[in-house]
Short mmCIF file of C-alpha atoms and ligand atoms in Angstrom, two decimals:
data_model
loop_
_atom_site.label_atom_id
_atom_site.label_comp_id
_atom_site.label_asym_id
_atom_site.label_seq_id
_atom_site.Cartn_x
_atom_site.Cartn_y
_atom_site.Cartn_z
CA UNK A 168 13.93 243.11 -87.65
CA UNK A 169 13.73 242.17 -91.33
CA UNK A 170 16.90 241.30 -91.48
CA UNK A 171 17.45 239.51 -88.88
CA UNK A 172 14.46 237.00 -89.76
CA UNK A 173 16.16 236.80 -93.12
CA UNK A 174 19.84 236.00 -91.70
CA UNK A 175 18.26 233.59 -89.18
CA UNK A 176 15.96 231.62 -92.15
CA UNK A 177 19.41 231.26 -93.72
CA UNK A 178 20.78 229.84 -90.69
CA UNK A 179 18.29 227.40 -90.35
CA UNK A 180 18.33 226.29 -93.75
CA UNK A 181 22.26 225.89 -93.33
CA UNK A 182 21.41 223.55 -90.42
CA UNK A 183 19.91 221.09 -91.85
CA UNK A 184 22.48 219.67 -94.60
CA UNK A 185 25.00 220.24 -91.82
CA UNK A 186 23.07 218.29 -89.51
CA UNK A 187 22.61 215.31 -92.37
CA UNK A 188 26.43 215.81 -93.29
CA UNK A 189 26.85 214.90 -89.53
CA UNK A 190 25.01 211.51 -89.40
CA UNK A 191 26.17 210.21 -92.94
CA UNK A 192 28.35 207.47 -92.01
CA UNK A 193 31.90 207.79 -92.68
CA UNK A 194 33.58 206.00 -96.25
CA UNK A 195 37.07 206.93 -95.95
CA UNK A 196 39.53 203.59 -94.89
CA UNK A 197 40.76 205.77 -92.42
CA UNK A 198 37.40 206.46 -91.02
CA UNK A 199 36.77 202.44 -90.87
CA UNK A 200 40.18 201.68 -89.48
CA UNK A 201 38.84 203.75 -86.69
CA UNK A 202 35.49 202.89 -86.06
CA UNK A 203 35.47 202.13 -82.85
CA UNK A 204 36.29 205.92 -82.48
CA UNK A 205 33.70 206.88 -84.78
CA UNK A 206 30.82 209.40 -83.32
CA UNK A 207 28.04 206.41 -84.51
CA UNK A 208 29.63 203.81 -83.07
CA UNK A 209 29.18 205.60 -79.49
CA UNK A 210 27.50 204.34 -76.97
CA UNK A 211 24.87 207.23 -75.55
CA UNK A 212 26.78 206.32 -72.07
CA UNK A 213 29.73 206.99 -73.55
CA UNK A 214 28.58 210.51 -74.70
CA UNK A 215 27.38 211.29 -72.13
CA UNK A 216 30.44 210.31 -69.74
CA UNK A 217 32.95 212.70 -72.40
CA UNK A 218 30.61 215.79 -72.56
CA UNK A 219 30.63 218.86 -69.75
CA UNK A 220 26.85 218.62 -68.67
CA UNK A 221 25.44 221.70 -68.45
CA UNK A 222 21.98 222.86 -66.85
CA UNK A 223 21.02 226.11 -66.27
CA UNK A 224 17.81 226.34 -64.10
CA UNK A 225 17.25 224.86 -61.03
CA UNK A 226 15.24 226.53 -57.68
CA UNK A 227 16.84 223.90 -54.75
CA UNK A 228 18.08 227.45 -53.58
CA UNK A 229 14.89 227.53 -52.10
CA UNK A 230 14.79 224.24 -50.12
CA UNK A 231 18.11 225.50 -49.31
CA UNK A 232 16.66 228.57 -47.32
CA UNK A 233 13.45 227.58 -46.29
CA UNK A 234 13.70 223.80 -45.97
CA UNK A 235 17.40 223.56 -44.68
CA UNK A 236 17.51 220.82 -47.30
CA UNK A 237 21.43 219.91 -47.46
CA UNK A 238 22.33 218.82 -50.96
CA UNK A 239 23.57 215.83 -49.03
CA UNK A 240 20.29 214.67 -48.22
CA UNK A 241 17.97 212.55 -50.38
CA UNK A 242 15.67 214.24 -52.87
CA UNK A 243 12.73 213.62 -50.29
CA UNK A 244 9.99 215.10 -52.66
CA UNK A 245 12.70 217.48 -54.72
CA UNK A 246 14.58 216.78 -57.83
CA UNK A 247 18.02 217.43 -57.34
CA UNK A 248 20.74 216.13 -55.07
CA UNK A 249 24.15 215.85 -55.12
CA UNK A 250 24.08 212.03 -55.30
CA UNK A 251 21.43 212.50 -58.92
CA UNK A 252 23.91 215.34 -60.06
CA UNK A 253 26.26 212.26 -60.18
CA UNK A 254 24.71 209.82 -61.28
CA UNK A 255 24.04 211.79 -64.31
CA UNK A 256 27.15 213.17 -64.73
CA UNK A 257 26.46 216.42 -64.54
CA UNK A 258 28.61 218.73 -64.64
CA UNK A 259 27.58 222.50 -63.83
CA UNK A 260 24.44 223.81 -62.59
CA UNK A 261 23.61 227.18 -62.30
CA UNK A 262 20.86 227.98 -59.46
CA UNK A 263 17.97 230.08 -59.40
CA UNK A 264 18.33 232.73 -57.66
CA UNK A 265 15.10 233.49 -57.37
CA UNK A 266 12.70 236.18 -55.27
CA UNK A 267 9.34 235.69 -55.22
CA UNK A 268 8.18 239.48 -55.85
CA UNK A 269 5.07 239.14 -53.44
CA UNK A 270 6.00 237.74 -49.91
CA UNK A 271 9.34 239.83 -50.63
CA UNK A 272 8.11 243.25 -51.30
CA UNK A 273 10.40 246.00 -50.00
CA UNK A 274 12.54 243.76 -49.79
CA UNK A 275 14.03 241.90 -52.76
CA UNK A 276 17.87 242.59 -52.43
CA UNK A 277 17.73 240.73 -48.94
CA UNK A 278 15.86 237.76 -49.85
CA UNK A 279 18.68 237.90 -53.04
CA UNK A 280 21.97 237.75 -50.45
CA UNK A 281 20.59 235.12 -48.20
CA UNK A 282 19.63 232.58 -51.62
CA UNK A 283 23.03 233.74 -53.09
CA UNK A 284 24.63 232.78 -50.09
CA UNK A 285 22.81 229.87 -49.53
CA UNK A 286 24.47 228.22 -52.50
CA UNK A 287 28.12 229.31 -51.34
CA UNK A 288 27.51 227.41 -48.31
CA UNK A 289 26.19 224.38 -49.81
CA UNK A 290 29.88 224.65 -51.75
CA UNK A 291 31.55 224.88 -48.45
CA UNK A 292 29.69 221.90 -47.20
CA UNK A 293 30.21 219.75 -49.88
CA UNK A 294 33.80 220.83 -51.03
CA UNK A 295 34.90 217.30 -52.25
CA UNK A 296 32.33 217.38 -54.64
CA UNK A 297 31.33 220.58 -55.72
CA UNK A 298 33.06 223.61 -56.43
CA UNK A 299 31.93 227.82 -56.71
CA UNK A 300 32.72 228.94 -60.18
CA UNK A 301 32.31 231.63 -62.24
CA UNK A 302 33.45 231.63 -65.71
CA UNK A 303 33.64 228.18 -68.32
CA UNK A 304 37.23 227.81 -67.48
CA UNK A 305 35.60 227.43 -64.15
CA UNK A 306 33.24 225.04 -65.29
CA UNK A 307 36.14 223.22 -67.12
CA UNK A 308 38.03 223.40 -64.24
CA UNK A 309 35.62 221.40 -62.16
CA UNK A 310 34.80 218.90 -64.62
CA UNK A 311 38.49 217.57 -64.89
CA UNK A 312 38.16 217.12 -60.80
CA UNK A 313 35.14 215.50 -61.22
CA UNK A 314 32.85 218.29 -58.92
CA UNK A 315 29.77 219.30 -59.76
CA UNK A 316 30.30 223.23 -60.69
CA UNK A 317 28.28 225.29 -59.22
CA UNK A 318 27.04 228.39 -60.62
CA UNK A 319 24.07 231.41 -60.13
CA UNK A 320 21.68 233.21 -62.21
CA UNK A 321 19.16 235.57 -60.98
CA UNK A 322 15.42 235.06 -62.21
CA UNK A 323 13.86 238.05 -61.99
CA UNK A 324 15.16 241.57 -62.76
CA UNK A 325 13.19 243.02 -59.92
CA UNK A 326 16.19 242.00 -57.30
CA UNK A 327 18.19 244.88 -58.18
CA UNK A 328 15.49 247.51 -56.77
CA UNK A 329 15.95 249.31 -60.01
CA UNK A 330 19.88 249.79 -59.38
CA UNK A 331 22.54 249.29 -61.40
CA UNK A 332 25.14 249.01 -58.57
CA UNK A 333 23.17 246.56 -56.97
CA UNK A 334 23.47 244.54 -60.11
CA UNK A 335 27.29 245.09 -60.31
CA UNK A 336 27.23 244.22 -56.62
CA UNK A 337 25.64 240.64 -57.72
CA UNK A 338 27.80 240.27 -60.26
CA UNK A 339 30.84 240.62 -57.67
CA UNK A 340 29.20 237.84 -55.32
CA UNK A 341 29.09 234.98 -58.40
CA UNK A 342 25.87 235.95 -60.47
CA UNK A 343 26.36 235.29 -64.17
CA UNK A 344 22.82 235.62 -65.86
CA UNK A 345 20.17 237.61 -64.97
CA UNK A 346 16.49 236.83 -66.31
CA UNK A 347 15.18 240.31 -67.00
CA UNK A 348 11.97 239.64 -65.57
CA UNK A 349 10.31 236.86 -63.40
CA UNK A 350 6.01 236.26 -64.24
CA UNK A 351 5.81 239.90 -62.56
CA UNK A 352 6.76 242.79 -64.89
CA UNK A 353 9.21 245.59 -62.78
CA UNK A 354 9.86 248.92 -63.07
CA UNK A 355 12.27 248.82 -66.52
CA UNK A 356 11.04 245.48 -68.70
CA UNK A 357 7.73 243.78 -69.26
CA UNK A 358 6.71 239.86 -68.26
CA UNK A 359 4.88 237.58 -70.31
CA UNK A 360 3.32 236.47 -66.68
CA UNK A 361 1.46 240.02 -66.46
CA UNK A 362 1.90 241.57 -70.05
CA UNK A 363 -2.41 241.43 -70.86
CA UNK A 364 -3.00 242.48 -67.20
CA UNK A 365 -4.02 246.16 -67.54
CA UNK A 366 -3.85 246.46 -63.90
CA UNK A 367 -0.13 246.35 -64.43
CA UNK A 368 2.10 249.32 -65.23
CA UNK A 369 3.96 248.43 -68.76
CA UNK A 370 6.27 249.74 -70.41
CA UNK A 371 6.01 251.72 -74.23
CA UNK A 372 8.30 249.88 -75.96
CA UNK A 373 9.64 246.60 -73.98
CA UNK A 374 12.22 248.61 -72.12
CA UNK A 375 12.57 251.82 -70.62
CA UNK A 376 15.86 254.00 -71.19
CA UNK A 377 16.91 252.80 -67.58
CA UNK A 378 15.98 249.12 -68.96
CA UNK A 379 18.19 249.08 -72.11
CA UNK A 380 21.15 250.62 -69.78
CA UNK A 381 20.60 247.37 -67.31
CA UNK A 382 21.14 245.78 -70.56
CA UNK A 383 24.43 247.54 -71.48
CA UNK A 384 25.65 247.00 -68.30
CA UNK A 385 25.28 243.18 -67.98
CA UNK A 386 27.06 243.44 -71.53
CA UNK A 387 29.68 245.55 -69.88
CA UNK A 388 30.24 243.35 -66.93
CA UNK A 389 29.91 239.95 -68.66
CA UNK A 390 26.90 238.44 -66.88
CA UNK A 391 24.55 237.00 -69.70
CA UNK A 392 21.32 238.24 -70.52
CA UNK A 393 18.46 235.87 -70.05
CA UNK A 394 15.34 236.28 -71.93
CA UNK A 395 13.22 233.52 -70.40
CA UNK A 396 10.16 234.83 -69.00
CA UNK A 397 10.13 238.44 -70.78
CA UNK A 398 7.05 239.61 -72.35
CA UNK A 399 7.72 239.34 -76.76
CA UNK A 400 8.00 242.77 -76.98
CA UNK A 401 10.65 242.99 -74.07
CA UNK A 402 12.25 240.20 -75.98
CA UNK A 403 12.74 242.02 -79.48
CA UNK A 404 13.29 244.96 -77.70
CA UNK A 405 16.37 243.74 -76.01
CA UNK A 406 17.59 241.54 -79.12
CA UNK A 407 18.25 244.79 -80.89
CA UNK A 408 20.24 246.65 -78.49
CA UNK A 409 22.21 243.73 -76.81
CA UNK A 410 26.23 243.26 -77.55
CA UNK A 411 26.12 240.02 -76.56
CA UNK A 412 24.40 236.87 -77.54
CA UNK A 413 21.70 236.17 -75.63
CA UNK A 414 20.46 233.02 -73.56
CA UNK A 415 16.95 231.64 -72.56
CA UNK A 416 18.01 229.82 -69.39
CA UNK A 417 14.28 228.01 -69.05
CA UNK A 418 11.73 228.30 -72.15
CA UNK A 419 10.60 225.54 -74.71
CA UNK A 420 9.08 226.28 -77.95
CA UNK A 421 5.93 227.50 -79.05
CA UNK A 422 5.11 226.11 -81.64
CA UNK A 423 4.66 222.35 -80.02
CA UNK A 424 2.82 224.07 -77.32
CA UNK A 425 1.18 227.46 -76.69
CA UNK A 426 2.30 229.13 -73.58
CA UNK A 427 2.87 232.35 -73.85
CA UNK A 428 6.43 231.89 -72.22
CA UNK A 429 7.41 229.71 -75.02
CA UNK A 430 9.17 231.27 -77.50
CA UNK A 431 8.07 231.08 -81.38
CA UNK A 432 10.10 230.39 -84.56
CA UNK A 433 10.94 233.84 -85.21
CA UNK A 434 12.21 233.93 -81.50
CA UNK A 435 14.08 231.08 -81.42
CA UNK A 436 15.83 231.91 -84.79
CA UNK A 437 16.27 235.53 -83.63
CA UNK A 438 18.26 233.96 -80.20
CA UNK A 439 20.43 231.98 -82.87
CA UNK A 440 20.98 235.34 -84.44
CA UNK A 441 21.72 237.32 -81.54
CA UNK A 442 24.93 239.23 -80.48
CA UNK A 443 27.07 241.49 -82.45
CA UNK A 444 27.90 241.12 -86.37
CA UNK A 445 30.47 238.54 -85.50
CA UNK A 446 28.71 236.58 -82.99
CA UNK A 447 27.74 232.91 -83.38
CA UNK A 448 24.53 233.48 -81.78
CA UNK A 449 22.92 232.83 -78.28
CA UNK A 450 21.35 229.46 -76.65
CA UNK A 451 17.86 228.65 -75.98
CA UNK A 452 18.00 226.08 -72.99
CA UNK A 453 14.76 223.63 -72.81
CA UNK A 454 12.31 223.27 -70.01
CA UNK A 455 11.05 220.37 -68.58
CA UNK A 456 7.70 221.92 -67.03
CA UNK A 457 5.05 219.24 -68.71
CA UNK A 458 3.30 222.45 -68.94
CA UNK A 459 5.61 223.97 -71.38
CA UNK A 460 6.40 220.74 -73.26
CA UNK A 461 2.85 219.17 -74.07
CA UNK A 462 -0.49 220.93 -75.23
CA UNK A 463 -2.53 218.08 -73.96
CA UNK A 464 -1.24 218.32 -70.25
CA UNK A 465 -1.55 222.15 -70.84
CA UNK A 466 -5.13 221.92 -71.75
CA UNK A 467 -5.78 219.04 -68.80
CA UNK A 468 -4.43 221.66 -66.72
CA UNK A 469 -7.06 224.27 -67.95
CA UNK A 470 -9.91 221.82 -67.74
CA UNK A 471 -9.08 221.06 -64.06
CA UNK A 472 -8.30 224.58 -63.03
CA UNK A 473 -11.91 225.31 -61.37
CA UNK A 474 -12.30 222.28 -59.47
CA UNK A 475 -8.66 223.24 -58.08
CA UNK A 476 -9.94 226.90 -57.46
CA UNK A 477 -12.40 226.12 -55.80
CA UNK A 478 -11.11 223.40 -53.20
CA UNK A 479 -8.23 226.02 -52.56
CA UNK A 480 -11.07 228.59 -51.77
CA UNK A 481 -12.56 226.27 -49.71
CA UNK A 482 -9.57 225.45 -47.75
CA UNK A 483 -8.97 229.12 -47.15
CA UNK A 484 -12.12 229.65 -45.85
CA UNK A 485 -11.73 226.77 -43.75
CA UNK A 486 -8.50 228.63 -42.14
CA UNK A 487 -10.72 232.06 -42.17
CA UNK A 488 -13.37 230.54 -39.90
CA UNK A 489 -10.76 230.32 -37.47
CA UNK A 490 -9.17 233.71 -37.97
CA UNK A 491 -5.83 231.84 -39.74
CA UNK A 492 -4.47 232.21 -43.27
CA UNK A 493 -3.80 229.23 -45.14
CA UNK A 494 -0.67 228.02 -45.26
CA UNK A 495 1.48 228.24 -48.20
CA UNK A 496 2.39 224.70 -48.08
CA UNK A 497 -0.81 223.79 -47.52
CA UNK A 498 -2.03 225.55 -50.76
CA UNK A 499 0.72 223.76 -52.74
CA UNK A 500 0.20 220.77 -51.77
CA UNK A 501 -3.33 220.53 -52.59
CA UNK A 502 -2.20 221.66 -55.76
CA UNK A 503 -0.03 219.57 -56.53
CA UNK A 504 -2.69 216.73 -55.57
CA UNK A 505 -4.62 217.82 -58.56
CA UNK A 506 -1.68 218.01 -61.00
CA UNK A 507 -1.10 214.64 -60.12
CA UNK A 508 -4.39 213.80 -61.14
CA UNK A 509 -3.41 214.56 -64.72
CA UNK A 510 -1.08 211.76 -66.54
CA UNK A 511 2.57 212.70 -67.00
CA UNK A 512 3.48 213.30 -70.54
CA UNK A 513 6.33 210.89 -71.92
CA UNK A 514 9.80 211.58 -72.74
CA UNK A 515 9.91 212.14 -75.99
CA UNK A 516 7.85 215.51 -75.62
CA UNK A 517 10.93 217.31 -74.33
CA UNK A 518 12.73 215.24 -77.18
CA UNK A 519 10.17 217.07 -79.58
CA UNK A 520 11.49 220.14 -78.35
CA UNK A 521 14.99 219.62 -78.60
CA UNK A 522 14.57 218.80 -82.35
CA UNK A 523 12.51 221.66 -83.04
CA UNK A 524 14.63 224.21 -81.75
CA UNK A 525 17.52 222.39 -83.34
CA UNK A 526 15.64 221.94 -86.51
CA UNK A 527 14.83 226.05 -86.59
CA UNK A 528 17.25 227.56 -85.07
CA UNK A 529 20.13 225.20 -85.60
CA UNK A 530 22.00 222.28 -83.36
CA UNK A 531 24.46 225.71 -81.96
CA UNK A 532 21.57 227.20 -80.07
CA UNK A 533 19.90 224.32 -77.99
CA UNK A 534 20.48 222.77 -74.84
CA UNK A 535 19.26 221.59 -71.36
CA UNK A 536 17.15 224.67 -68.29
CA UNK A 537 15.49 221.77 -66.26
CA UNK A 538 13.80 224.04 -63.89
CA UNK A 539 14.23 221.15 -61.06
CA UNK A 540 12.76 221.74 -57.80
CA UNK A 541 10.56 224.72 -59.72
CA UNK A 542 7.35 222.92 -60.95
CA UNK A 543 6.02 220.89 -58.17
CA UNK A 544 7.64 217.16 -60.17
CA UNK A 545 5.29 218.50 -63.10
CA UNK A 546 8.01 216.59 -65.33
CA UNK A 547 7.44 214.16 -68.68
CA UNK A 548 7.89 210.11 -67.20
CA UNK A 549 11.16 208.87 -66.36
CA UNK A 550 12.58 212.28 -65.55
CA UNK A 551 12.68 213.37 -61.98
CA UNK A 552 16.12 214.25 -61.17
CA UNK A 553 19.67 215.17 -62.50
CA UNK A 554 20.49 210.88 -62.93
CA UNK A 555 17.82 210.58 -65.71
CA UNK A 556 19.55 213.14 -68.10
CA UNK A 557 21.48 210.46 -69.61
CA UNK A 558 18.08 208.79 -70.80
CA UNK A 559 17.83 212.46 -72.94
CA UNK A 560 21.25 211.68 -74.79
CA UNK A 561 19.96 207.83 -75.52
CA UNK A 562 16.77 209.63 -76.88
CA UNK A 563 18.36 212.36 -79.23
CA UNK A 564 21.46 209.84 -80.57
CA UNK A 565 18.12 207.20 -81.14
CA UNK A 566 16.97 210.10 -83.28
CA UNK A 567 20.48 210.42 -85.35
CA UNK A 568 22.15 213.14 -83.45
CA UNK A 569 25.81 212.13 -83.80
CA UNK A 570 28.05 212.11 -80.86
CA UNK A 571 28.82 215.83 -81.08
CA UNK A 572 25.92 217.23 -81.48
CA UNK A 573 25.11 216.06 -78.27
CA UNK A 574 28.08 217.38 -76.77
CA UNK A 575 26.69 220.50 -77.84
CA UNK A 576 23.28 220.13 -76.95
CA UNK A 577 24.51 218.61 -73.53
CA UNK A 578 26.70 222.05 -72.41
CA UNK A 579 29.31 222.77 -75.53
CA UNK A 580 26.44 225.27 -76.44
CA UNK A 581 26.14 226.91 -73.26
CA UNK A 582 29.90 227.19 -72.91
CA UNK A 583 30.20 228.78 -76.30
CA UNK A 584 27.96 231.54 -75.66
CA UNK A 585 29.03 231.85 -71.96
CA UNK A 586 32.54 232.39 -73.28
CA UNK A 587 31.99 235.48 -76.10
CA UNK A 588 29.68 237.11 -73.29
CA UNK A 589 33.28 237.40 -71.49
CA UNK A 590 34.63 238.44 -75.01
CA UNK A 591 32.15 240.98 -75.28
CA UNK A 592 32.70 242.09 -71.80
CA UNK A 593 35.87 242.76 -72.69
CA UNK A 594 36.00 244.92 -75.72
CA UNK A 595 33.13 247.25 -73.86
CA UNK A 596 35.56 247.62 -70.92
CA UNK A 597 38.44 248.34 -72.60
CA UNK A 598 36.41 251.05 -74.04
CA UNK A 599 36.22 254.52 -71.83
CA UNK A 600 33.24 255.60 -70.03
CA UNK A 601 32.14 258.69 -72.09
CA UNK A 602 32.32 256.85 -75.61
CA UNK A 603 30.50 253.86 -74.31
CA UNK A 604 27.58 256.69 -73.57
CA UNK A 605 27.87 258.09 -77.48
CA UNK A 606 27.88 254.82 -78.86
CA UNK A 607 25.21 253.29 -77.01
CA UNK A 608 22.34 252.20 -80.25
CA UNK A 609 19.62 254.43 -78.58
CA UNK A 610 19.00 258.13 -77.26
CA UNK A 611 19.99 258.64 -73.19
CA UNK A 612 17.42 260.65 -71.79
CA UNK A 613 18.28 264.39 -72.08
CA UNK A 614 19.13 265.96 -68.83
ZN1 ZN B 129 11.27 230.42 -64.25
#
C-alpha cells in the first residue's frame, strides 16, 4: 500500500500545475484570433450543451416497481423525470438496481429481475427519447440522437445469492457495475453500514477467497467494480487485487464531512491510482445526500435523531394497539417531516466536494452519482432534479475550471474508465481458463 500512497501523492501534486496550466489564459495570436472558441470564453450553457452528461446513481427503479411511476409523469415528490433529464441535458443515467436486503430475504435475485426489467420497459415506453445501452459507444450512440441513455448498476453485492453465474447472468441482461455491498455486509465483502456491528458476521480480511473471485470475474466480464458503500478494509482489500480501475458510483469525501461512507484522502487518491500498471486510474462520482456533503446538516441530523425515534415509536405503537404494523410509507414520511425540519445546505457544499476530490486525487477521477429518488429530497438548495445540473457546471467554471475540465467532470471521466474496464475485459478473456486460475494475485483455496 506504500506505494501506491506514494504514486497517488505524485499524482496529485501533478494535478495541480496541470489544472493552473488549464485556466492560464491563452497568449498565442492564434489563440486570440480564436477566442470566441476559446475554453474561457464559454458560456457554462454552452458546456454544458457539448459535454455527454453522465450520472451514475439514481433509485426511480423503485417508483418504477412499487409506485408504477412512468418516467413520463411529473416528478410528483421524486427527482427525476424524463422531462428534468432534458432539461439538463443529460445524457446517460445508470439506475440503481437496488434490493433492499430485509423485506427481500430469500429472495434477492427476484426482486433483482423485476427492477432490472423495470428499466427495460421504461425504454420501451419511452423509445423516442431514451434508449437501453450497454457500453460508452452506447452512451455515445444515444447522445448524437439526442436520448437519454439508459444504463444499470446493481447496489448491493448480496443480489447474486453468493453466485457467480447469477452475476454473469446480470451481466447478460444490461448490468454494468456492481456495488460490492449495500449498508448490509453479505456473505463475501464487508459494509461500512454494519462494519462496528458485532452482531454481524465479517469477514478476516475485507474479502473472502469467494469475494476476491466475484472480483476477478466482474474484471473478466467487463462490468465495473463499485466501491461505494464497502467497509475501508473491503475497499483496500479489493484495490489490490482488481485489474481494472475502479469506480465509486455514489460517495463524497471525508474529509469535508465525516460519514463513514465517505471516502478519505488516501481513498480517493488510491481510486485515482487504481487498475493495472498502465491504467489511468478509476472515478469517484459525488453524492448529493446533504448528509454526505455538509457536517452541519450531519450533526442537525444527530441532534434530532431522538425526537424522530421516538415519534416513530410512538406511531408504531399506535398501529400495535390495533394489532397493525406501521406502514412503511407511513414511517418515511414522518421522517422525512423531521428532515425537513433541518435547513438545506447550499450549493456550493457539493461544489466543495468536487474541488476536493479534484484537488487530491486529480480533475481525471471526479464526476457526478446524484443518488436521485434515494434520500428522501435530502439535497443542497436549488438541486432537486436532473434540470438543475447545469447550475453545477456554472458553479465549477465560476471557480476556474476551464471548459474541459468540466467535460470531464460532467461524464468524459466516467467514459474513460468505463471504456479500459472493456479493455481489461478483454485481455483477461483472451486469456484461457486454467492460467487465469495461476495468475490470479492471491492463493485459491486448496481443495
Ligand atoms: Zn447507495
Amino acid at each position: 500500500m506504500q506505494t501506491r500512497a506514494s504514486l497517488a501523492l505524485s499524482a496529485s501534486l501533478l494535478a495541480i500545475p496541470f489544472m493552473l496550466l488549464a485556466q492560464t489564459p491563452l497568449l498565442t495570436s492564434q489563440a486570440s484570433s480564436a477566442t470566441k472558441m476559446s475554453p474561457k470564453s464559454q458560456t457554462s450553457e454552452a458546456v454544458q450543451k457539448s459535454a455527454i452528461v453522465i450520472d451514475t446513481h439514481a433509485d426511480t427503479p423503485q417508483r418504477f416497481v412499487d409506485e408504477n411511476f412512468d418516467l413520463g409523469d411529473p416528478l410528483n415528490g421524486g427527482n427525476f423525470n424524463l422531462e428534468t433529464a432534458r432539461k439538463g441535458n443529460l445524457g446517460a443515467e445508470f439506475f440503481s438496481i437496488w434490493v433492499d436486503p430485509v423485506p427481500n430475504k430469500g429472495h434477492f435475485a427476484r426482486r433483482t429481475l423485476i427492477l432490472i426489467d423495470s428499466v427495460k420497459q421504461q425504454v420501451a415506453r419511452h423509445p423516442d427519447q431514451m434508449m437501453f445501452v450497454t457500453s460508452p459507444e452506447g452512451i455515445e450512440l444515444a447522445h448524437r440522437e439526442h436520448k437519454l441513455a439508459a444504463l444499470m448498476g446493481i447496489e448491493g453485492g448480496h443480489s447474486i445469492e453468493d453466485s457467480l453465474a447469477l452475476l454473469r447472468d446480470y451481466y447478460a441482461l444490461g448490468v454494468r457495475y456492481m456495488t460490492l455491498t449495500w449498508a448490509n455486509s453479505n456473505g463475501w465483502a464487508d459494509s461500512s453500514g454494519d462494519v462496528d456491528d458485532t452482531s454481524v458476521p465479517h469477514t478476516k480480511e475485507g474479502l473472502t477467497e469467494f469475494g476476491k473471485d466475484v472480483v476477478y470475474e466482474m474484471n473478466r466480464l467487463g462490468m465495473m467494480v463499485d466501491i461505494s458503500h464497502v467497509s475501508d478494509r473491503t475497499f483496500y482489500r479489493t484495490l489490490v487485487i482488481t485489474r481494472a480501475p475502479v469506480i465509486a458510483s455514489h460517495s463524497s469525501a471525508r474529509a469535508l464531512c465525516d460519514a463513514p461512507r465517505n471516502m478519505t484522502d488516501d481513498m480517493l487518491r488510491a481510486v485515482a491510482n487504481s487498475g493495472g500498471p498502465n491504467s489511468k486510474g478509476g472515478v469517484v462520482q459525488v453524492n448529493f445526500y446533504s448528509g454526505f456533503l455538509s457536517q452541519s446538516y450531519r450533526d442537525a441530523q444527530k441532534a434530532i435523531k431522538p425526537e424522530m425515534d421516538k415519534a416513530v415509536q410512538e406511531l408504531k405503537d399506535k398501529y400495535k394497539a390495533e394489532g397493525k404494523d406501521a406502514p412503511d410509507a407511513e414511517i418515511s414520511k414522518l421522517q422525512r417531516q423531521f428532515a425537513d425540519r433541518i435547513p438545506r445546505p447550499p450549493l456550493s457544499v457539493l461544489i466543495d466536494h468536487i474541488d476536493h476530490i479534484a484537488k487530491v486525487a486529480g480533475v481525471d477521477h471526479v464526476g457526478l452519482g446524484s443518488d436521485f429518488d434515494g434520500v428522501s429530497g435530502q439535497l443542497p438548495e436549488g438541486l432537486d432534479s436532473p434540470a438543475d445540473l447545469p447550475t453545477i457546471t456554472a458553479a465549477l467554471m465560476g471557480r476556474g475550471y476551464s471548459a474541459e475540465d468540466c467535460r470531464k467532470i460532467l461524464g468524459g471521466n466516467l467514459l474513460r474508465v468505463f471504456r479500459e474496464v472493456e479493455q481489461v475485459s478483454k485481455e483477461l478473456q483472451a486469456e484461457s481458463r486454467p492460467r487465469i486460475a495461476e495468475k490470479q494475485p492471491f492463493d485459491k483455496p486448496q481443495k
